[in-house]
Each structure stands twice: as structure tokens, then as C-alpha cells.
PDB file of C-alpha atoms in Angstrom:
ATOM      1  CA  UNK A   1     -22.773   1.708  -5.601  1.00  0.00           C
ATOM      2  CA  UNK A   2     -21.814  -1.082  -2.873  1.00  0.00           C
ATOM      3  CA  UNK A   3     -20.637  -0.366   0.355  1.00  0.00           C
ATOM      4  CA  UNK A   4     -18.224  -2.096   2.489  1.00  0.00           C
ATOM      5  CA  UNK A   5     -17.950  -3.239   5.558  1.00  0.00           C
ATOM      6  CA  UNK A   6     -16.125  -6.408   7.824  1.00  0.00           C
ATOM      7  CA  UNK A   7     -17.071  -8.867   8.850  1.00  0.00           C
ATOM      8  CA  UNK A   8     -16.647 -10.178  12.285  1.00  0.00           C
ATOM      9  CA  UNK A   9     -14.269  -8.408  14.734  1.00  0.00           C
ATOM     10  CA  UNK A  10     -11.143  -7.388  13.865  1.00  0.00           C
ATOM     11  CA  UNK A  11      -8.166  -9.701  14.350  1.00  0.00           C
ATOM     12  CA  UNK A  12      -6.517  -9.569  17.303  1.00  0.00           C
ATOM     13  CA  UNK A  13      -4.841  -6.417  17.902  1.00  0.00           C
ATOM     14  CA  UNK A  14      -1.629  -8.269  18.997  1.00  0.00           C
ATOM     15  CA  UNK A  15      -1.072  -9.839  15.619  1.00  0.00           C
ATOM     16  CA  UNK A  16      -0.116  -6.565  13.639  1.00  0.00           C
ATOM     17  CA  UNK A  17      -0.935  -7.890   9.515  1.00  0.00           C
ATOM     18  CA  UNK A  18       1.049  -4.648   8.221  1.00  0.00           C
ATOM     19  CA  UNK A  19       3.135  -3.198  10.214  1.00  0.00           C
ATOM     20  CA  UNK A  20       7.059  -2.660   8.592  1.00  0.00           C
ATOM     21  CA  UNK A  21       8.401  -3.739  11.434  1.00  0.00           C
ATOM     22  CA  UNK A  22       6.753  -6.547  12.680  1.00  0.00           C
ATOM     23  CA  UNK A  23       5.240  -8.940  10.218  1.00  0.00           C
ATOM     24  CA  UNK A  24       3.544 -11.932  10.762  1.00  0.00           C
ATOM     25  CA  UNK A  25       4.685 -15.051   8.320  1.00  0.00           C
ATOM     26  CA  UNK A  26       4.045 -15.879   5.550  1.00  0.00           C
ATOM     27  CA  UNK A  27       2.645 -19.164   4.158  1.00  0.00           C
ATOM     28  CA  UNK A  28       4.971 -20.386   1.513  1.00  0.00           C
ATOM     29  CA  UNK A  29       3.870 -22.528  -1.803  1.00  0.00           C
ATOM     30  CA  UNK A  30       5.905 -23.847  -4.213  1.00  0.00           C
ATOM     31  CA  UNK A  31       4.014 -22.600  -7.070  1.00  0.00           C
ATOM     32  CA  UNK A  32       5.765 -19.413  -7.997  1.00  0.00           C
ATOM     33  CA  UNK A  33       3.324 -16.347  -9.054  1.00  0.00           C
ATOM     34  CA  UNK A  34       4.879 -14.344 -11.457  1.00  0.00           C
ATOM     35  CA  UNK A  35       6.623 -11.230 -10.986  1.00  0.00           C
ATOM     36  CA  UNK A  36       6.211  -8.711  -7.961  1.00  0.00           C
ATOM     37  CA  UNK A  37       6.648  -5.342  -7.792  1.00  0.00           C
ATOM     38  CA  UNK A  38       6.259  -3.823  -3.805  1.00  0.00           C
ATOM     39  CA  UNK A  39       6.209   0.120  -4.666  1.00  0.00           C
ATOM     40  CA  UNK A  40       7.576   2.360  -1.318  1.00  0.00           C
ATOM     41  CA  UNK A  41       8.740  -1.218   0.796  1.00  0.00           C
ATOM     42  CA  UNK A  42       9.611   0.699   3.299  1.00  0.00           C
ATOM     43  CA  UNK A  43      12.802  -1.367   4.650  1.00  0.00           C
ATOM     44  CA  UNK A  44      11.251  -4.362   2.784  1.00  0.00           C
ATOM     45  CA  UNK A  45      10.575  -7.181   5.507  1.00  0.00           C
ATOM     46  CA  UNK A  46       7.080  -7.304   4.283  1.00  0.00           C
ATOM     47  CA  UNK A  47       8.850  -7.737   0.737  1.00  0.00           C
ATOM     48  CA  UNK A  48      11.631 -10.623   2.548  1.00  0.00           C
ATOM     49  CA  UNK A  49       8.088 -12.345   4.245  1.00  0.00           C
ATOM     50  CA  UNK A  50       6.319 -13.261   0.241  1.00  0.00           C
ATOM     51  CA  UNK A  51       9.032 -12.982  -1.994  1.00  0.00           C
ATOM     52  CA  UNK A  52       9.288 -17.099  -2.045  1.00  0.00           C
ATOM     53  CA  UNK A  53       6.082 -16.232  -4.238  1.00  0.00           C
ATOM     54  CA  UNK A  54       7.224 -15.486  -7.551  1.00  0.00           C
ATOM     55  CA  UNK A  55       9.533 -16.263  -9.557  1.00  0.00           C
ATOM     56  CA  UNK A  56      10.878 -12.750  -9.334  1.00  0.00           C
ATOM     57  CA  UNK A  57      10.529  -9.494  -7.539  1.00  0.00           C
ATOM     58  CA  UNK A  58      10.989  -6.125  -7.494  1.00  0.00           C
ATOM     59  CA  UNK A  59      10.959  -3.156  -4.495  1.00  0.00           C
ATOM     60  CA  UNK A  60      11.420   0.425  -4.722  1.00  0.00           C
ATOM     61  CA  UNK A  61      12.098   2.745  -2.611  1.00  0.00           C
ATOM     62  CA  UNK A  62      13.456   6.882  -1.712  1.00  0.00           C
ATOM     63  CA  UNK A  63      14.688   6.447   1.239  1.00  0.00           C
ATOM     64  CA  UNK A  64      18.452   5.037   1.275  1.00  0.00           C
ATOM     65  CA  UNK A  65      18.574   3.931   4.798  1.00  0.00           C
ATOM     66  CA  UNK A  66      15.750   1.733   3.892  1.00  0.00           C
ATOM     67  CA  UNK A  67      17.520   0.567   0.544  1.00  0.00           C
ATOM     68  CA  UNK A  68      20.306  -0.799   2.194  1.00  0.00           C
ATOM     69  CA  UNK A  69      18.229  -2.982   4.530  1.00  0.00           C
ATOM     70  CA  UNK A  70      16.433  -4.613   2.022  1.00  0.00           C
ATOM     71  CA  UNK A  71      19.372  -5.758   0.312  1.00  0.00           C
ATOM     72  CA  UNK A  72      21.367  -6.717   3.511  1.00  0.00           C
ATOM     73  CA  UNK A  73      17.798  -8.912   3.722  1.00  0.00           C
ATOM     74  CA  UNK A  74      18.709 -10.321   0.376  1.00  0.00           C
ATOM     75  CA  UNK A  75      15.557  -7.999  -1.427  1.00  0.00           C
ATOM     76  CA  UNK A  76      16.028  -6.942  -5.089  1.00  0.00           C
ATOM     77  CA  UNK A  77      15.176  -3.034  -4.838  1.00  0.00           C
ATOM     78  CA  UNK A  78      16.010   0.067  -6.698  1.00  0.00           C
ATOM     79  CA  UNK A  79      16.053   4.004  -5.947  1.00  0.00           C
ATOM     80  CA  UNK A  80      12.881   5.233  -7.436  1.00  0.00           C
ATOM     81  CA  UNK A  81      11.635   8.256  -6.339  1.00  0.00           C
ATOM     82  CA  UNK A  82       8.749   7.928  -9.150  1.00  0.00           C
ATOM     83  CA  UNK A  83       7.636   4.933 -11.328  1.00  0.00           C
ATOM     84  CA  UNK A  84       8.425   6.439 -14.566  1.00  0.00           C
ATOM     85  CA  UNK A  85      11.464   4.034 -14.930  1.00  0.00           C
ATOM     86  CA  UNK A  86       8.901   0.957 -15.255  1.00  0.00           C
ATOM     87  CA  UNK A  87       7.360   2.870 -17.895  1.00  0.00           C
ATOM     88  CA  UNK A  88       5.560  -0.119 -19.969  1.00  0.00           C
ATOM     89  CA  UNK A  89       6.538  -2.758 -17.724  1.00  0.00           C
ATOM     90  CA  UNK A  90       3.720  -4.908 -15.848  1.00  0.00           C
ATOM     91  CA  UNK A  91       3.829  -7.211 -13.045  1.00  0.00           C
ATOM     92  CA  UNK A  92       1.963 -10.022 -12.069  1.00  0.00           C
ATOM     93  CA  UNK A  93       0.355  -8.079  -8.639  1.00  0.00           C
ATOM     94  CA  UNK A  94       1.332  -4.835  -7.334  1.00  0.00           C
ATOM     95  CA  UNK A  95       2.061  -4.242  -3.815  1.00  0.00           C
ATOM     96  CA  UNK A  96       1.357  -0.565  -2.408  1.00  0.00           C
ATOM     97  CA  UNK A  97       1.309  -0.395   1.866  1.00  0.00           C
ATOM     98  CA  UNK A  98       0.835   2.281   3.482  1.00  0.00           C
ATOM     99  CA  UNK A  99       2.061   5.224   1.125  1.00  0.00           C
ATOM    100  CA  UNK A 100      -0.467   6.972  -0.334  1.00  0.00           C
ATOM    101  CA  UNK A 101      -0.446   9.070   2.664  1.00  0.00           C
ATOM    102  CA  UNK A 102       2.957   9.841   2.676  1.00  0.00           C
ATOM    103  CA  UNK A 103       3.312  10.642  -1.006  1.00  0.00           C
ATOM    104  CA  UNK A 104       2.752  13.710  -1.851  1.00  0.00           C
ATOM    105  CA  UNK A 105       0.923  12.932  -5.658  1.00  0.00           C
ATOM    106  CA  UNK A 106      -0.815  10.203  -4.311  1.00  0.00           C
ATOM    107  CA  UNK A 107      -3.419  10.053  -7.885  1.00  0.00           C
ATOM    108  CA  UNK A 108      -0.383  10.663 -10.059  1.00  0.00           C
ATOM    109  CA  UNK A 109       0.267   7.465  -8.408  1.00  0.00           C
ATOM    110  CA  UNK A 110      -2.324   5.813  -8.178  1.00  0.00           C
ATOM    111  CA  UNK A 111      -2.574   6.182 -11.977  1.00  0.00           C
ATOM    112  CA  UNK A 112       1.106   4.702 -12.081  1.00  0.00           C
ATOM    113  CA  UNK A 113       0.174   1.615 -10.354  1.00  0.00           C
ATOM    114  CA  UNK A 114      -2.682   0.809 -12.279  1.00  0.00           C
ATOM    115  CA  UNK A 115      -0.273   1.236 -15.973  1.00  0.00           C
ATOM    116  CA  UNK A 116       1.868  -1.609 -14.195  1.00  0.00           C
ATOM    117  CA  UNK A 117      -0.623  -4.199 -13.264  1.00  0.00           C
ATOM    118  CA  UNK A 118      -1.044  -6.613 -15.839  1.00  0.00           C
ATOM    119  CA  UNK A 119      -4.339  -6.528 -18.274  1.00  0.00           C
ATOM    120  CA  UNK A 120      -6.673  -9.292 -16.762  1.00  0.00           C
ATOM    121  CA  UNK A 121      -4.681 -11.640 -14.434  1.00  0.00           C
ATOM    122  CA  UNK A 122      -2.908  -8.599 -12.798  1.00  0.00           C
ATOM    123  CA  UNK A 123      -3.513  -7.489  -8.166  1.00  0.00           C
ATOM    124  CA  UNK A 124      -2.440  -4.417  -7.402  1.00  0.00           C
ATOM    125  CA  UNK A 125      -2.754  -4.802  -2.605  1.00  0.00           C
ATOM    126  CA  UNK A 126      -3.372  -1.483  -1.706  1.00  0.00           C
ATOM    127  CA  UNK A 127      -3.400  -0.406   1.928  1.00  0.00           C
ATOM    128  CA  UNK A 128      -4.983   2.283   3.637  1.00  0.00           C
ATOM    129  CA  UNK A 129      -4.771   3.302   6.860  1.00  0.00           C
ATOM    130  CA  UNK A 130      -8.385   5.295   8.131  1.00  0.00           C
ATOM    131  CA  UNK A 131      -9.090   7.560   9.197  1.00  0.00           C
ATOM    132  CA  UNK A 132      -7.083   9.289   6.023  1.00  0.00           C
ATOM    133  CA  UNK A 133      -4.639  11.964   7.921  1.00  0.00           C
ATOM    134  CA  UNK A 134      -2.247  12.731   4.533  1.00  0.00           C
ATOM    135  CA  UNK A 135       1.562  14.152   6.036  1.00  0.00           C
ATOM    136  CA  UNK A 136       4.325  14.419   3.346  1.00  0.00           C
ATOM    137  CA  UNK A 137       8.453  14.037   4.657  1.00  0.00           C
ATOM    138  CA  UNK A 138       9.899  17.375   3.130  1.00  0.00           C
ATOM    139  CA  UNK A 139      13.571  16.106   3.896  1.00  0.00           C
ATOM    140  CA  UNK A 140      16.247  14.380   5.883  1.00  0.00           C
ATOM    141  CA  UNK A 141      15.541  15.384   9.608  1.00  0.00           C
ATOM    142  CA  UNK A 142      12.364  17.944   8.212  1.00  0.00           C
ATOM    143  CA  UNK A 143       8.955  19.024   9.458  1.00  0.00           C
ATOM    144  CA  UNK A 144       6.124  16.929   7.801  1.00  0.00           C
ATOM    145  CA  UNK A 145       4.175  18.948   4.877  1.00  0.00           C
ATOM    146  CA  UNK A 146       0.734  18.842   3.209  1.00  0.00           C
ATOM    147  CA  UNK A 147       0.977  17.026   0.061  1.00  0.00           C
ATOM    148  CA  UNK A 148       0.405  18.699  -3.399  1.00  0.00           C
ATOM    149  CA  UNK A 149      -3.145  16.171  -4.431  1.00  0.00           C
ATOM    150  CA  UNK A 150      -5.380  15.168  -1.809  1.00  0.00           C
ATOM    151  CA  UNK A 151      -8.156  12.429  -2.282  1.00  0.00           C
ATOM    152  CA  UNK A 152     -10.621  13.985  -0.950  1.00  0.00           C
ATOM    153  CA  UNK A 153     -11.239  11.752   1.991  1.00  0.00           C
ATOM    154  CA  UNK A 154     -12.424  13.730   5.552  1.00  0.00           C
ATOM    155  CA  UNK A 155     -10.439  12.575   8.157  1.00  0.00           C
ATOM    156  CA  UNK A 156     -13.073  13.067  10.665  1.00  0.00           C
ATOM    157  CA  UNK A 157     -15.238   9.988   9.036  1.00  0.00           C
ATOM    158  CA  UNK A 158     -15.437   6.872  10.361  1.00  0.00           C
ATOM    159  CA  UNK A 159     -13.028   3.577   8.954  1.00  0.00           C
ATOM    160  CA  UNK A 160     -16.530   1.954   6.510  1.00  0.00           C
ATOM    161  CA  UNK A 161     -17.436   5.691   5.878  1.00  0.00           C
ATOM    162  CA  UNK A 162     -13.801   5.788   4.866  1.00  0.00           C
ATOM    163  CA  UNK A 163     -13.342   2.610   3.076  1.00  0.00           C
ATOM    164  CA  UNK A 164     -16.623   3.808   0.794  1.00  0.00           C
ATOM    165  CA  UNK A 165     -15.680   7.393  -0.294  1.00  0.00           C
ATOM    166  CA  UNK A 166     -12.170   5.042  -1.071  1.00  0.00           C
ATOM    167  CA  UNK A 167     -13.846   3.218  -3.472  1.00  0.00           C
ATOM    168  CA  UNK A 168     -16.478   5.552  -5.099  1.00  0.00           C
ATOM    169  CA  UNK A 169     -14.047   8.310  -5.058  1.00  0.00           C
ATOM    170  CA  UNK A 170     -11.223   7.062  -5.349  1.00  0.00           C
ATOM    171  CA  UNK A 171     -10.736   3.760  -6.843  1.00  0.00           C
ATOM    172  CA  UNK A 172     -13.726   3.864  -9.197  1.00  0.00           C
ATOM    173  CA  UNK A 173     -12.564   6.722 -10.682  1.00  0.00           C
ATOM    174  CA  UNK A 174      -8.929   6.014 -11.057  1.00  0.00           C
ATOM    175  CA  UNK A 175      -9.774   2.676 -13.320  1.00  0.00           C
ATOM    176  CA  UNK A 176     -10.452   0.278 -10.725  1.00  0.00           C
ATOM    177  CA  UNK A 177     -12.668  -2.733  -9.180  1.00  0.00           C
ATOM    178  CA  UNK A 178     -12.451  -4.017  -5.816  1.00  0.00           C
ATOM    179  CA  UNK A 179     -12.399  -8.048  -6.102  1.00  0.00           C
ATOM    180  CA  UNK A 180     -11.453  -8.580  -1.861  1.00  0.00           C
ATOM    181  CA  UNK A 181     -11.545  -5.826   0.909  1.00  0.00           C
ATOM    182  CA  UNK A 182      -9.953  -6.808   4.712  1.00  0.00           C
ATOM    183  CA  UNK A 183      -9.614  -4.958   7.762  1.00  0.00           C
ATOM    184  CA  UNK A 184      -6.638  -5.581  10.092  1.00  0.00           C
ATOM    185  CA  UNK A 185      -4.299  -3.932  12.094  1.00  0.00           C
ATOM    186  CA  UNK A 186      -1.350  -1.681  11.556  1.00  0.00           C
ATOM    187  CA  UNK A 187       1.264  -0.455  14.027  1.00  0.00           C
ATOM    188  CA  UNK A 188       2.423   3.136  12.576  1.00  0.00           C
ATOM    189  CA  UNK A 189       5.573   4.399  14.244  1.00  0.00           C
ATOM    190  CA  UNK A 190       5.086   6.726  17.252  1.00  0.00           C
ATOM    191  CA  UNK A 191       6.124   9.901  18.908  1.00  0.00           C
ATOM    192  CA  UNK A 192       7.017  11.835  22.309  1.00  0.00           C
ATOM    193  CA  UNK A 193       3.246  10.032  23.570  1.00  0.00           C
ATOM    194  CA  UNK A 194       3.887   6.986  22.717  1.00  0.00           C
ATOM    195  CA  UNK A 195       5.884   4.592  21.467  1.00  0.00           C
ATOM    196  CA  UNK A 196       3.301   3.270  18.839  1.00  0.00           C
ATOM    197  CA  UNK A 197       0.239   3.585  17.099  1.00  0.00           C
ATOM    198  CA  UNK A 198      -2.408   1.090  16.170  1.00  0.00           C
ATOM    199  CA  UNK A 199      -4.635   1.468  13.617  1.00  0.00           C
ATOM    200  CA  UNK A 200      -6.890   0.769  11.009  1.00  0.00           C
ATOM    201  CA  UNK A 201      -5.207  -0.400   7.087  1.00  0.00           C
ATOM    202  CA  UNK A 202      -8.216  -1.146   4.928  1.00  0.00           C
ATOM    203  CA  UNK A 203      -6.684  -3.679   2.703  1.00  0.00           C
ATOM    204  CA  UNK A 204      -8.229  -4.044  -0.606  1.00  0.00           C
ATOM    205  CA  UNK A 205      -7.272  -6.391  -3.612  1.00  0.00           C
ATOM    206  CA  UNK A 206      -8.115  -4.634  -7.072  1.00  0.00           C
ATOM    207  CA  UNK A 207      -8.023  -5.472 -10.633  1.00  0.00           C
ATOM    208  CA  UNK A 208      -7.870  -2.965 -13.282  1.00  0.00           C
ATOM    209  CA  UNK A 209     -11.446  -2.316 -15.011  1.00  0.00           C
ATOM    210  CA  UNK A 210     -12.228  -3.303 -18.213  1.00  0.00           C
ATOM    211  CA  UNK A 211     -11.992  -0.192 -20.814  1.00  0.00           C
TER     212      UNK A 211
END
């Protein structure tokens, strides 16, 4: 199977590409590109930057404050703890950015995402931070817990090794093929030790594998 490695050095550290708080402006184009679904859209800052590229947009979140922020930006959004309400619909582009390591059932989420991607022409834009160290918020103001489903990616692996495990052991069995891969910096909310942490994201452009 193919192995993935970055071509050239990563982007400058001063240009965070997928932070939910700081996102460089997206290129605008008059040509629309169908329907966008952004799953786990956070405060909607990324969605707001790219929504002008699509005919229609829907963002999902579970956090009420995040939903309020999205509505303030004019981002169409709905509170959803699962994708079951969207069953039967398909989208030209589905985005799921830095969600897999923060949800309790990442394998199930990938399965549901696959069913929402328009056959043949649709694409899934998936961002995953590596090293992969999943944790789940158990409730408002509570501690973090472990997910109920595990992807089997060792947290001690380096970026390239993690990407290959993600491809071979997670994405291929889930029914996806990789069209493009990029390594981009990601700013993560910090803790008492630091205001933020700079991590490395793997940004996959995926299509549904033919049955």
C-alpha cells in the first residue's frame, strides 16, 4: 500500500491553517460548488470563511455557545449529537475538521460520514491531529474521559507513521480512498502550562471507494 510523506517543509508556524479561532481568509470564487456539511464546526469561523463557495451550507455542533456564535456570523447550523437526522441526504462536500479525536465513537462517525458523501463526485475533507491522543468531554465543566471506540493509532508514533496507520487501518477499511494529503499547523487551546499548543494536522481529501 502507498505510504504518505510531506513534500517539503511544513507551512510557516505563523500561519495556522485549521485553528477554529484563527483562520486565514479563503479564496472566493463566483462558481458555486453544491452543498456543504461541516460536522462539529466549533464556533463556525472556518465555515464562515468557505460558505461563499457553496450553494447551501449546514453546520452541526453540540455546544450551545458555539451554535450561538455561528448564528451571529450567519452560519446555518443545527444542534446534533449524531448524524442520524441527516440520514438519506447527501452532500457535495462534507468537512470534519479535528473532530475524530474528540468524539466517543470515531469509527461510527466515519461510517456515517461516508453515507453523507455524494456518490462519485462528493468529497470528504478530514483533518486529524497527530500524534493522535483522543479524549472526550464528559459534560459541562467535567473532566475528560476516554472514547468508547478506538482507532488503534499509537499516540507515540510520529506524524508520518500515524498517517500511514490512519490510511491503512482506518480509512481504507471505512471505505475511503485518499486523493490529496497536506500537513498543516494547527493551534490547539492550551492549559495552565501554555495559552495554546502548535500541533501538526493531517488534512485528507477523500472520496468514497467504489463498491
